[in-house]
CSV table of C-alpha atoms in Angstrom, one decimal:
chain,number,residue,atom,x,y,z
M,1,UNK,CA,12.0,-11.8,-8.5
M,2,UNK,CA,14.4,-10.9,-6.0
M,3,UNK,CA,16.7,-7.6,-8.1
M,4,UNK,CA,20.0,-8.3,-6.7
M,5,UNK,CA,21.8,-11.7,-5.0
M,6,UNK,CA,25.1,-11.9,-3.7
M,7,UNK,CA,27.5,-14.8,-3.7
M,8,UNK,CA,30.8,-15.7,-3.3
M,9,UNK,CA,30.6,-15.5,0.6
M,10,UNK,CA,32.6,-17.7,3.3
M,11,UNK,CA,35.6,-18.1,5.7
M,12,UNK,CA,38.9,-17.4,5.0
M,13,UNK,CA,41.8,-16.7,6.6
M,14,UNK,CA,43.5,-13.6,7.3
M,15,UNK,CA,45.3,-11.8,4.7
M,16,UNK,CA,43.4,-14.7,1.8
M,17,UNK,CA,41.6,-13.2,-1.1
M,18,UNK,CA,37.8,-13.8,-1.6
M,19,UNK,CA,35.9,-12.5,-4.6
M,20,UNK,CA,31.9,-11.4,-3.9
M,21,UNK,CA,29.5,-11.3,-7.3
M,22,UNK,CA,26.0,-9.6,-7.6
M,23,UNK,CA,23.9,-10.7,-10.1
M,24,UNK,CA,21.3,-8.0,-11.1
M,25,UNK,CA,17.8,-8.3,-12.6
M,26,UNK,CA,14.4,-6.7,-12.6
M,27,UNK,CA,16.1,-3.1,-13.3
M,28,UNK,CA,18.2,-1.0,-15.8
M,29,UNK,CA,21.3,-1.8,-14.2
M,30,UNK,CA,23.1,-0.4,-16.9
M,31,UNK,CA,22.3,2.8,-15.8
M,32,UNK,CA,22.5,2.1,-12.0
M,33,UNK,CA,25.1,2.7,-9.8
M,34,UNK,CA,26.2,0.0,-7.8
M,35,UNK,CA,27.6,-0.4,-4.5
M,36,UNK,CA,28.6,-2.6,-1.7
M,37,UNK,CA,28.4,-2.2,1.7
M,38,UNK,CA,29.0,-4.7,4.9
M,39,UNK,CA,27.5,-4.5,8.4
M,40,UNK,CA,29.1,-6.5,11.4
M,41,UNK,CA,27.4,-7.4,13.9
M,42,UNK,CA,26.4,-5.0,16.6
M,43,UNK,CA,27.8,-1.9,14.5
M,44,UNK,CA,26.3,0.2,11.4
M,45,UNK,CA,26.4,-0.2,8.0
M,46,UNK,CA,29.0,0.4,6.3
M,47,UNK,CA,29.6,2.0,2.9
M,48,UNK,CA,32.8,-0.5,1.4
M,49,UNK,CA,32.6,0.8,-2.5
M,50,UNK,CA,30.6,2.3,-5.7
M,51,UNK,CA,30.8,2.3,-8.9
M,52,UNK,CA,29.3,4.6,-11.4
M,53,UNK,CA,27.3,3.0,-14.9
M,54,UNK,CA,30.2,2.7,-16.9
M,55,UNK,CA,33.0,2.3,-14.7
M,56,UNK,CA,34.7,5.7,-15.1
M,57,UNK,CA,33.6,6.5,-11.3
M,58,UNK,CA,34.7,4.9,-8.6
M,59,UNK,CA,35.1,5.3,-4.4
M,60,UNK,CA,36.3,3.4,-2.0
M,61,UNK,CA,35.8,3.8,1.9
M,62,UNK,CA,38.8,4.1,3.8
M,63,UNK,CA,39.3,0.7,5.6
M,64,UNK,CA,39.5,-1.0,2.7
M,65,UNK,CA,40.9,1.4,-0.2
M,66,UNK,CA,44.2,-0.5,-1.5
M,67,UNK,CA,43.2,-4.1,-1.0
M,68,UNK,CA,39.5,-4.0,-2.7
M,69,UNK,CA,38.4,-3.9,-6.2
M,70,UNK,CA,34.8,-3.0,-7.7
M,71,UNK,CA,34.2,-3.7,-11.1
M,72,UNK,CA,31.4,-4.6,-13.1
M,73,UNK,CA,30.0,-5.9,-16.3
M,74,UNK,CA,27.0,-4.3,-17.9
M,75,UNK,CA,26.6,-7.4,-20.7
M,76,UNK,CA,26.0,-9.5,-17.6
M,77,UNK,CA,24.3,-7.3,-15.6
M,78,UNK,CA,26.5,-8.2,-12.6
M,79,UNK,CA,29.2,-6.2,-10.3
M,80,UNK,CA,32.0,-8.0,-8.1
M,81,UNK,CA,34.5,-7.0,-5.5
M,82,UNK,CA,37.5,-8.7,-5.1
M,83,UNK,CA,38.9,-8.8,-1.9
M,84,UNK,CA,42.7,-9.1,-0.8
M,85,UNK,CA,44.7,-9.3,2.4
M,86,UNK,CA,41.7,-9.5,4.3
M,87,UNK,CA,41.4,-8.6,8.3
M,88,UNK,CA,39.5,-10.0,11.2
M,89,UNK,CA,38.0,-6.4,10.8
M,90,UNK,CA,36.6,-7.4,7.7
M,91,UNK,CA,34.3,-9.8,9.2
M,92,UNK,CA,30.3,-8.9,8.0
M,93,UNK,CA,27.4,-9.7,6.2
M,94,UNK,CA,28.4,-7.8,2.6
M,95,UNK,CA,25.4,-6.0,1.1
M,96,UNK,CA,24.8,-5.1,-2.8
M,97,UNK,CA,22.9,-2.0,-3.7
M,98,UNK,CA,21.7,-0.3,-6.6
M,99,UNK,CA,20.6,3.0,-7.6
M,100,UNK,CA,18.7,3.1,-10.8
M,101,UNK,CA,19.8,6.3,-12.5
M,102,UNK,CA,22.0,7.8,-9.8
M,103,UNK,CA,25.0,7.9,-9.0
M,104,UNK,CA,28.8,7.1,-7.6
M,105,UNK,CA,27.7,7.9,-4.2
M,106,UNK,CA,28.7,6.7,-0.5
M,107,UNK,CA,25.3,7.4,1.0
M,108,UNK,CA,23.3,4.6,1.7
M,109,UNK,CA,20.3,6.6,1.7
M,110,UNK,CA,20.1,7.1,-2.7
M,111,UNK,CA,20.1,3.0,-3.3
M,112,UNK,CA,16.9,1.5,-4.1
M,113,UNK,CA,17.6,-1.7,-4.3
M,114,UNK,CA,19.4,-4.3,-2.1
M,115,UNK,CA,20.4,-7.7,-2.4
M,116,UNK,CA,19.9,-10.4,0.8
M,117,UNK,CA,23.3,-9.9,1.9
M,118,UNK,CA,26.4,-13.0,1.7
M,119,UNK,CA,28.0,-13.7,4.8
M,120,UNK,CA,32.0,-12.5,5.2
M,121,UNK,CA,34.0,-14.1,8.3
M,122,UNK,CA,37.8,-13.7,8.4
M,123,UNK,CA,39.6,-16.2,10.8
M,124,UNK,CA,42.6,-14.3,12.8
């Protein structure tokens, strides 16, 4: 039973919107944190958002603060980020992660669970 899969990957062009879903199971995600992070090719992982259990938390990274969303839904067991006015920049394989019983936090390090990774590629 694979914990976490992403969807909601693809192309799009610059300054389009694309939504990404996580669909959770295996875990009290309820009282996991839950993040996303991206990687590009031939750079680090990157932390993008978190969001804490019930939503009260939440942190952004700087390159995409103001045109990202987190949210989640704990009677689906599932957290989303909606993207807007994407950039060639954006371009990466997007990550979910989970931290059973931790919290809001932009460390990779803390997440103990991670999804396969959907595909993100922004045509200039």
């Amino acid at each position: 039973q694979v914990p976490l899969v992403e969807s909601g990957g693809g192309l799009v062009q610059a300054g389009g919107s694309l939504t990404l879903s996580c669909a959770a199971s295996g875990f009290t995600f309820s009282r996991s944190a839950m993040a996303w992070f991206r990687q590009a090719p031939g750079k680090e992982r990157e932390f993008v958002a978190t969001i804490s259990w019930g939503g009260g938390t939440i942190y952004y990274g700087d390159s995409v603060k103001g045109r990202f969303t987190i949210s989640r839904d704990n009677t689906r067991d599932t957290v989303s980020l909606q993207m807007n006015s994407l950039k060639s920049e954006d371009t990466a394989v997007y990550y979910c992660a989970a931290a059973e019983f931790g919290g809001a936090l932009r460390n990779d390090e803390q997440y103990n669970y991670w999804g396969q990774g959907t595909q993100v590629t922004v045509s200039a």
